[in-house]
Tab-separated table of C-alpha atoms and ligand atoms in Angstrom:
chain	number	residue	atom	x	y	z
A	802	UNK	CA	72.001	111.388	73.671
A	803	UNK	CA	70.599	112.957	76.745
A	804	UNK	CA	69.598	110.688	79.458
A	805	UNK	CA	65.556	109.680	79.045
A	806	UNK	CA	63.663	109.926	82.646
A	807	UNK	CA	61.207	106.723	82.809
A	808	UNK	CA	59.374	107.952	87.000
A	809	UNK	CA	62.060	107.712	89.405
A	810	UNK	CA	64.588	105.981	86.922
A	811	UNK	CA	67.432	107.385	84.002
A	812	UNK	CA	67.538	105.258	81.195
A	813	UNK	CA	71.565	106.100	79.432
A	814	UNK	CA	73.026	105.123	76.495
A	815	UNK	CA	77.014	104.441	76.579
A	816	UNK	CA	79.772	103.185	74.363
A	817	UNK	CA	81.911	100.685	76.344
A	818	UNK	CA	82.413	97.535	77.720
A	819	UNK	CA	80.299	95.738	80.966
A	820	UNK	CA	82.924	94.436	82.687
A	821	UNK	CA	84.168	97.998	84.017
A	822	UNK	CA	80.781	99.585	84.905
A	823	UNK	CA	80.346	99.660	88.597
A	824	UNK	CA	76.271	100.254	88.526
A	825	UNK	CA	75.110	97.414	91.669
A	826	UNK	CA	74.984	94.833	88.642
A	827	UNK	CA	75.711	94.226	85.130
A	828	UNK	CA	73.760	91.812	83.176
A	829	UNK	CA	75.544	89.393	80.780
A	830	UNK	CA	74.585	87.359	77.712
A	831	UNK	CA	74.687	83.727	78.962
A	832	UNK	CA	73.331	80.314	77.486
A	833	UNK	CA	70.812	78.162	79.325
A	834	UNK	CA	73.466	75.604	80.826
A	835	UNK	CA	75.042	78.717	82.040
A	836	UNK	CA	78.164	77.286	81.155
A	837	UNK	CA	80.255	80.385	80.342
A	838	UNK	CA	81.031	80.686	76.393
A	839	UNK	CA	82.332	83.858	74.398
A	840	UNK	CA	81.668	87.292	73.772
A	841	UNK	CA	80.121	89.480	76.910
A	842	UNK	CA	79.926	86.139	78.827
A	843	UNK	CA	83.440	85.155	78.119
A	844	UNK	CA	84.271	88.739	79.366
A	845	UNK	CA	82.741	88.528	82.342
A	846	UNK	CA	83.740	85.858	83.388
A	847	UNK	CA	87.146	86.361	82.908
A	848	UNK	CA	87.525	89.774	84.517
A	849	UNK	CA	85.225	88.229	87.650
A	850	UNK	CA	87.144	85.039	88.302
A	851	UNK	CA	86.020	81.761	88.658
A	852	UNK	CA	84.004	82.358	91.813
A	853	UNK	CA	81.230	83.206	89.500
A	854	UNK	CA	81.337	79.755	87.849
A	855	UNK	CA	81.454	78.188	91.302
A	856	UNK	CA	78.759	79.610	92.315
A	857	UNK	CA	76.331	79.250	89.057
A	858	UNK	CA	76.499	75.307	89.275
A	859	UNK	CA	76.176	75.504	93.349
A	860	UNK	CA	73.132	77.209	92.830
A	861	UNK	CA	71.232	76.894	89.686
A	862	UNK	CA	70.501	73.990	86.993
A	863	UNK	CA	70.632	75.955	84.315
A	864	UNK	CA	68.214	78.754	82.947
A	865	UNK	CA	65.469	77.926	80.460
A	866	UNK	CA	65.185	81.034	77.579
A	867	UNK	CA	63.742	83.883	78.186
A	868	UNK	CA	65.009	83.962	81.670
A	869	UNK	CA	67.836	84.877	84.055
A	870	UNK	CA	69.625	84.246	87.926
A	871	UNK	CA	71.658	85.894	90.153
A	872	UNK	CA	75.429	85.456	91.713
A	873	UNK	CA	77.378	88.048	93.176
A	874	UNK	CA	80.218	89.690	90.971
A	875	UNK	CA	83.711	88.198	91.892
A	876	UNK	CA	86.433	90.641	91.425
A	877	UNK	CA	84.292	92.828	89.356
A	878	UNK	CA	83.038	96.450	90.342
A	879	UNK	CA	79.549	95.561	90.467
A	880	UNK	CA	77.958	93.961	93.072
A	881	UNK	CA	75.962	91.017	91.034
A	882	UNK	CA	76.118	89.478	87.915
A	883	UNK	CA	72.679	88.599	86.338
A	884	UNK	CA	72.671	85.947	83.735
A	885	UNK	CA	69.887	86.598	81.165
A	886	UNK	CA	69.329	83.939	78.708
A	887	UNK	CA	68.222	85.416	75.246
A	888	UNK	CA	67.039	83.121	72.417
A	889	UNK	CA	69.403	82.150	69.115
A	890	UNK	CA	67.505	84.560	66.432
A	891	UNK	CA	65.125	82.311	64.526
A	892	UNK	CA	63.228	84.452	62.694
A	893	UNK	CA	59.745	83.836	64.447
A	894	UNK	CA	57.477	85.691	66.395
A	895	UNK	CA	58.851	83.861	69.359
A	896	UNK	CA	62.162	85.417	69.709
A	897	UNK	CA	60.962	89.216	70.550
A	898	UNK	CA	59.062	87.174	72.940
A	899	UNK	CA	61.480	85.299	74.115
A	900	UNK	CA	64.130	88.409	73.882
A	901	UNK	CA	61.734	90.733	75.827
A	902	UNK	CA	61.165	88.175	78.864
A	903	UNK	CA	65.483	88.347	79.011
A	904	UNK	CA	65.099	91.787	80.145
A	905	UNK	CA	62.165	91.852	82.162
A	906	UNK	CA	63.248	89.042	84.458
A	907	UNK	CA	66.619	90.091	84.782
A	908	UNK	CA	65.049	93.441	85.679
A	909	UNK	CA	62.718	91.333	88.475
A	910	UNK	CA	65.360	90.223	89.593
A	911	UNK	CA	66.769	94.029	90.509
A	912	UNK	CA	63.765	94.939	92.038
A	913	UNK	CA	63.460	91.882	94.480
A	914	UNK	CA	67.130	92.419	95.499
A	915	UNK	CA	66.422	95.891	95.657
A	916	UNK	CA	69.293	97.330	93.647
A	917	UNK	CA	69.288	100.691	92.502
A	918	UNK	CA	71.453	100.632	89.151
A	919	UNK	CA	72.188	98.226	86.791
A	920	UNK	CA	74.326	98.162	83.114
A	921	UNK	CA	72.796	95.798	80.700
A	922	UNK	CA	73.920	95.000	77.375
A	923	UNK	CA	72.392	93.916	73.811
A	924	UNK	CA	71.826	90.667	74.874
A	925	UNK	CA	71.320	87.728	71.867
A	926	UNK	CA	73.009	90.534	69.177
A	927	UNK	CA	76.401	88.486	69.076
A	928	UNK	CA	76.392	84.868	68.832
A	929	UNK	CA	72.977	84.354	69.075
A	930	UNK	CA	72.130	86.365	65.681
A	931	UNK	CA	69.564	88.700	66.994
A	932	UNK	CA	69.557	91.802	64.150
A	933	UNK	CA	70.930	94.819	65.687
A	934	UNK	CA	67.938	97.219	64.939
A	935	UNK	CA	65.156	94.745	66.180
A	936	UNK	CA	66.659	93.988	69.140
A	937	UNK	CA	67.327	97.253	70.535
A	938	UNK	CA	63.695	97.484	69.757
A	939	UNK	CA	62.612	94.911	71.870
A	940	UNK	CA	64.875	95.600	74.565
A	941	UNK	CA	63.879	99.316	74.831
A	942	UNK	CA	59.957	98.400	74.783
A	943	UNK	CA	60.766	96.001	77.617
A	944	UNK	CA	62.905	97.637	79.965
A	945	UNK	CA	61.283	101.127	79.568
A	946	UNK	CA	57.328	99.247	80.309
A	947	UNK	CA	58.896	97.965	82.889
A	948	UNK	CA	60.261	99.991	84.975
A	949	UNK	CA	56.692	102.197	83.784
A	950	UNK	CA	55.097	99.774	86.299
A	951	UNK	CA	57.366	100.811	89.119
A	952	UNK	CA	61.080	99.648	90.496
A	953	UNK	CA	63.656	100.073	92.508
A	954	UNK	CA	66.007	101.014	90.165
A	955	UNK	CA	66.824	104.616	89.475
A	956	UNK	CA	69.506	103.769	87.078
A	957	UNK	CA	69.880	101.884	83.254
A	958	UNK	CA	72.597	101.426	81.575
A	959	UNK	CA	72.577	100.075	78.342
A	960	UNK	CA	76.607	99.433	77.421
A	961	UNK	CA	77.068	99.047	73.672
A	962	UNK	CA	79.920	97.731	72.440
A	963	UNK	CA	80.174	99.381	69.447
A	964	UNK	CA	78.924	102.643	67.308
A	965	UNK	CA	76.569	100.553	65.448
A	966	UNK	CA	74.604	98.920	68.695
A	967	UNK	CA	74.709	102.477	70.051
A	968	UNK	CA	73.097	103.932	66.878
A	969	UNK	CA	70.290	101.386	67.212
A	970	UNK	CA	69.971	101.723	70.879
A	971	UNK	CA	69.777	105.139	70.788
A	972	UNK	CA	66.850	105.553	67.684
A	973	UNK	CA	65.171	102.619	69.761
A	974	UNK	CA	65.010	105.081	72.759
A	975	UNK	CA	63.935	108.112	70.850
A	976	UNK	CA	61.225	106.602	69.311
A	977	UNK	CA	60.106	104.662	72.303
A	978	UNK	CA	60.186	107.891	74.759
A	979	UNK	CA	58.431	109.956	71.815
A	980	UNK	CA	54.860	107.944	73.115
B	54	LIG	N1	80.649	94.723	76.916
B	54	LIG	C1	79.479	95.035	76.341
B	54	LIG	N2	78.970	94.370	75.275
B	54	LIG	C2	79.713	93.353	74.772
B	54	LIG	C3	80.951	92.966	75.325
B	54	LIG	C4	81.423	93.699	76.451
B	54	LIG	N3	82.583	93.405	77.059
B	54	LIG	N4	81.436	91.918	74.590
B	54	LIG	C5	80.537	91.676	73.621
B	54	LIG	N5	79.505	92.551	73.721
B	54	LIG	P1	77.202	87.882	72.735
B	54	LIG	P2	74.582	86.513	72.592
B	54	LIG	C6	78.295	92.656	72.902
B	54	LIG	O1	77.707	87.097	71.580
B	54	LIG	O2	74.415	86.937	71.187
B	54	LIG	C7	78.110	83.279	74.629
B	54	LIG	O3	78.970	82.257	74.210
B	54	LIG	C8	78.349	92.065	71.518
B	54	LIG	O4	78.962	92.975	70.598
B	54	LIG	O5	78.095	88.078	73.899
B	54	LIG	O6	73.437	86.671	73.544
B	54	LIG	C9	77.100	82.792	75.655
B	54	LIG	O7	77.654	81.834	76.505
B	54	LIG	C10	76.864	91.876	71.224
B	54	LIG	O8	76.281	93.086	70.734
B	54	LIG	O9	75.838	87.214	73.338
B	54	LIG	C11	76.028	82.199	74.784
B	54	LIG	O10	76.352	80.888	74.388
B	54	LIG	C12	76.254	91.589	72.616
B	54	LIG	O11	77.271	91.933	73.550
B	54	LIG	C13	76.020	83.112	73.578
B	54	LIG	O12	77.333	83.681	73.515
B	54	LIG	C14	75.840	90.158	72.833
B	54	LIG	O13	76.733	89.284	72.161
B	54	LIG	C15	75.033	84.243	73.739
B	54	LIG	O14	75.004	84.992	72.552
């Protein structure tokens, strides 16, 4: 679909995969020991090198749900890597909650390092459960309120791995930008 124009920021849509976009950061799918695992995570980590590992456990104790930190990117294009924590799908109330914080804070995070673009992907939809459709609910609502309330950033990516992320992602956005 056509880009969607949220102030001074594009919101896009793409097929692909994270590690290759070259947007100032990327934001991966991590777990709250940030201790690397599969999926996007396990991607990133091995197209960035280990100097992103080194540097999570220099700097950070972990990352409680529903919230995210910073390194810089290795050997990948993009500047930073921010490491959003998303919860396991439950089935309660909590988890949009919990699922919606993910993006804001990574998106915080953007604005106080003052980065202008930034490729995020469906974060909690793999190994953590999170039903396709709902998320990309959530994560539309979230990043599209916040960047409502003003940000640096003039540029979101959402990379979808696959048709069927994309498809939600993109009815999430339609409906979202329709209000
Ligand atoms: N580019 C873009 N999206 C991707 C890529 C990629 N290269 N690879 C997978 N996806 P997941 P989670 C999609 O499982 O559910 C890890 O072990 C994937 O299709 O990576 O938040 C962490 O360490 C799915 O739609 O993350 C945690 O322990 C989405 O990324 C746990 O998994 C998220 O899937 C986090 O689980």
């Amino acid at each position: 679909m056509a880009p969607a124009q949220i102030g001074r920021c594009r919101i896009e849509l793409v097929e692909g995969d994270i590690t290759l976009e070259a947007t100032d950061a990327i934001v991966n799918a991590a777990n709250s020991r940030l201790a690397g695992g599969g999926g996007v995570d396990g991607a990133i980590h091995a197209a960035g090198g280990p100097e992103i590992m080194r540097e999570l456990a220099e700097k950070y104790d972990g990352c409680p749900t529903g919230s995210a930190v910073i390194t810089g990117g290795g050997r990948l294009k993009a500047e930073f890597v921010i490491h959003a924590v998303g919860p396991r799908y439950s089935g309660s109330p909590k988890d949009a909650e919990l699922l919606a914080d993910a993006y804001r804070e990574s998106l915080k995070l953007c604005t106080s390092h003052a980065l202008r673009s930034v490729s995020v992907c469906a974060i909690s939809t793999g190994i953590y459960g999170y039903p396709m459709d709902a998320a990309a609910r959530v994560a539309v609502r979230a990043v599209v309120e916040f960047l409502r309330g003003g940000s640096t950033l003039e540029l979101v990516r959402f990379v979808l791995f696959d048709s069927r992320a994309y498809a939600s992602f993109e009815s999430a956005l339609r409906a979202e930008i329709a209000f």
